[in-house]
Coordinates of N, CA and C in Angstrom, one line a residue:
M1457 N 91.7 -152.3 -76.6 CA 90.9 -151.5 -77.4 C 91.6 -150.9 -78.5
T1458 N 91.3 -151.3 -79.7 CA 91.9 -150.8 -80.9 C 90.9 -149.9 -81.6
K1459 N 91.5 -148.7 -81.9 CA 90.6 -147.8 -82.7 C 90.6 -148.1 -84.1
K1460 N 89.5 -147.8 -84.8 CA 89.4 -148.0 -86.2 C 90.3 -146.9 -86.9
P1461 N 90.9 -147.3 -88.0 CA 91.7 -146.3 -88.7 C 91.0 -145.0 -89.2
W1462 N 89.8 -145.1 -89.6 CA 89.1 -143.9 -90.0 C 88.8 -143.0 -88.9
V1463 N 88.6 -143.5 -87.7 CA 88.5 -142.6 -86.5 C 89.7 -141.8 -86.2
R1464 N 90.9 -142.5 -86.3 CA 92.2 -141.9 -86.1 C 92.4 -140.8 -87.2
I1465 N 92.1 -141.1 -88.4 CA 92.3 -140.1 -89.5 C 91.4 -138.9 -89.3
I1466 N 90.2 -139.1 -89.0 CA 89.3 -138.0 -88.7 C 89.8 -137.1 -87.6
G1467 N 90.2 -137.8 -86.5 CA 90.8 -137.1 -85.3 C 91.9 -136.2 -85.7
W1468 N 92.9 -136.8 -86.4 CA 94.1 -136.0 -86.8 C 93.7 -134.9 -87.7
A1469 N 92.8 -135.1 -88.6 CA 92.4 -134.1 -89.6 C 91.7 -132.9 -88.8
S1470 N 90.9 -133.2 -87.8 CA 90.3 -132.2 -87.1 C 91.3 -131.4 -86.2
V1471 N 92.3 -132.1 -85.7 CA 93.4 -131.4 -85.0 C 94.1 -130.4 -85.9
A1472 N 94.5 -130.9 -87.1 CA 95.2 -130.1 -88.0 C 94.4 -128.9 -88.5
T1473 N 93.1 -129.1 -88.7 CA 92.2 -128.0 -89.1 C 92.1 -127.0 -88.0
G1474 N 92.0 -127.4 -86.8 CA 92.0 -126.5 -85.7 C 93.3 -125.7 -85.5
A1475 N 94.4 -126.4 -85.7 CA 95.7 -125.7 -85.6 C 95.8 -124.6 -86.7
V1476 N 95.4 -125.0 -87.9 CA 95.5 -124.0 -89.0 C 94.6 -122.8 -88.8
A1477 N 93.4 -123.1 -88.2 CA 92.4 -122.0 -87.9 C 93.0 -121.0 -86.9
V1478 N 93.6 -121.6 -85.8 CA 94.2 -120.8 -84.8 C 95.4 -120.0 -85.4
G1479 N 96.2 -120.6 -86.2 CA 97.3 -119.9 -86.8 C 96.9 -118.7 -87.7
I1480 N 95.8 -119.0 -88.5 CA 95.3 -117.9 -89.3 C 94.8 -116.7 -88.5
Y1481 N 94.0 -117.0 -87.4 CA 93.5 -116.0 -86.6 C 94.6 -115.2 -85.9
V1482 N 95.5 -115.9 -85.3 CA 96.6 -115.2 -84.6 C 97.4 -114.4 -85.6
G1483 N 97.7 -114.9 -86.8 CA 98.5 -114.2 -87.8 C 97.8 -112.9 -88.3
R1484 N 96.5 -113.0 -88.5 CA 95.7 -111.8 -88.9 C 95.8 -110.7 -87.9
N1485 N 95.6 -111.1 -86.6 CA 95.6 -110.1 -85.5 C 97.0 -109.5 -85.4
L1486 N 98.1 -110.3 -85.5 CA 99.4 -109.7 -85.4 C 99.7 -108.8 -86.6
R1487 N 99.2 -109.2 -87.8 CA 99.4 -108.3 -89.0 C 98.6 -107.0 -88.9
A1488 N 97.4 -107.1 -88.3 CA 96.6 -105.9 -88.1 C 97.2 -105.0 -87.1
R1489 N 97.8 -105.5 -86.1 CA 98.5 -104.6 -85.1 C 99.7 -104.0 -85.7
Y1490 N 100.5 -104.8 -86.5 CA 101.7 -104.2 -87.1 C 101.3 -103.1 -88.0
L1491 N 100.3 -103.3 -88.9 CA 99.9 -102.3 -89.8 C 99.4 -101.0 -89.1
L1492 N 98.7 -101.2 -88.0 CA 98.1 -100.1 -87.3 C 99.2 -99.3 -86.7
N1493 N 100.3 -99.9 -86.2 CA 101.3 -99.2 -85.6 C 102.3 -98.6 -86.6
H1494 N 102.3 -98.9 -87.8 CA 103.2 -98.4 -88.8 C 102.5 -97.6 -89.9
R1495 N 101.6 -96.7 -89.5 CA 100.9 -95.9 -90.4 C 101.8 -94.6 -90.7
T1496 N 101.6 -94.1 -91.8 CA 102.3 -92.8 -92.2 C 101.3 -91.7 -92.3
P1497 N 101.8 -90.5 -92.4 CA 100.8 -89.4 -92.5 C 100.0 -89.5 -93.8
Y1498 N 100.6 -90.1 -94.9 CA 99.8 -90.3 -96.1 C 98.6 -91.2 -95.9
D1499 N 98.6 -92.1 -94.9 CA 97.4 -92.9 -94.7 C 96.3 -92.1 -94.1
F1500 N 96.6 -91.1 -93.3 CA 95.6 -90.3 -92.7 C 95.0 -89.2 -93.7
Y1501 N 95.9 -88.7 -94.5 CA 95.5 -87.6 -95.4 C 95.6 -88.0 -96.8
S1502 N 95.2 -89.2 -97.2 CA 95.5 -89.7 -98.5 C 94.6 -89.0 -99.6
H1503 N 93.4 -88.5 -99.2 CA 92.6 -87.8 -100.2 C 92.3 -86.4 -99.8
A1504 N 93.2 -85.8 -99.1 CA 93.1 -84.4 -98.7 C 93.3 -83.5 -99.9
G1505 N 92.4 -82.7 -100.2 CA 92.5 -81.8 -101.3 C 92.2 -82.3 -102.7
D1506 N 91.6 -83.5 -102.7 CA 91.2 -84.1 -104.0 C 89.8 -83.4 -104.4
N1507 N 89.9 -82.7 -105.5 CA 88.7 -82.0 -106.0 C 88.2 -82.6 -107.3
G1508 N 89.0 -83.5 -107.9 CA 88.7 -84.0 -109.2 C 87.5 -85.0 -109.2
G1509 N 87.1 -85.6 -108.1 CA 86.1 -86.6 -108.1 C 84.7 -86.1 -108.2
N1510 N 84.5 -84.8 -108.0 CA 83.1 -84.3 -108.0 C 82.7 -83.7 -109.4
V1511 N 83.5 -83.9 -110.4 CA 83.2 -83.3 -111.7 C 82.1 -84.0 -112.4
E1512 N 81.9 -85.3 -112.2 CA 80.9 -86.1 -113.0 C 79.5 -86.0 -112.3
F1513 N 79.4 -85.5 -111.1 CA 78.1 -85.5 -110.4 C 77.3 -84.3 -110.9
G1514 N 76.0 -84.5 -111.1 CA 75.1 -83.5 -111.5 C 75.3 -83.0 -113.0
V1515 N 75.8 -83.8 -113.8 CA 76.0 -83.4 -115.2 C 74.7 -83.6 -115.9
G1516 N 73.9 -84.6 -115.6 CA 72.6 -84.8 -116.2 C 72.7 -85.6 -117.5
I1517 N 73.6 -86.4 -117.6 CA 73.8 -87.2 -118.9 C 73.2 -88.6 -118.6

């Protein structure tokens, strides 16, 4: 039984695409965990005390 070359090409392409998809998924989860565990106090209080943003509201222009 010999396989046709295009079947083999499609098979290897699907395996490669699946491996890339799994790698991207695992990489994003690992990066999200890393960033979650390495937060600083500036991340929690980045806009504490900002009063300059409310100046434009209610001007009526």
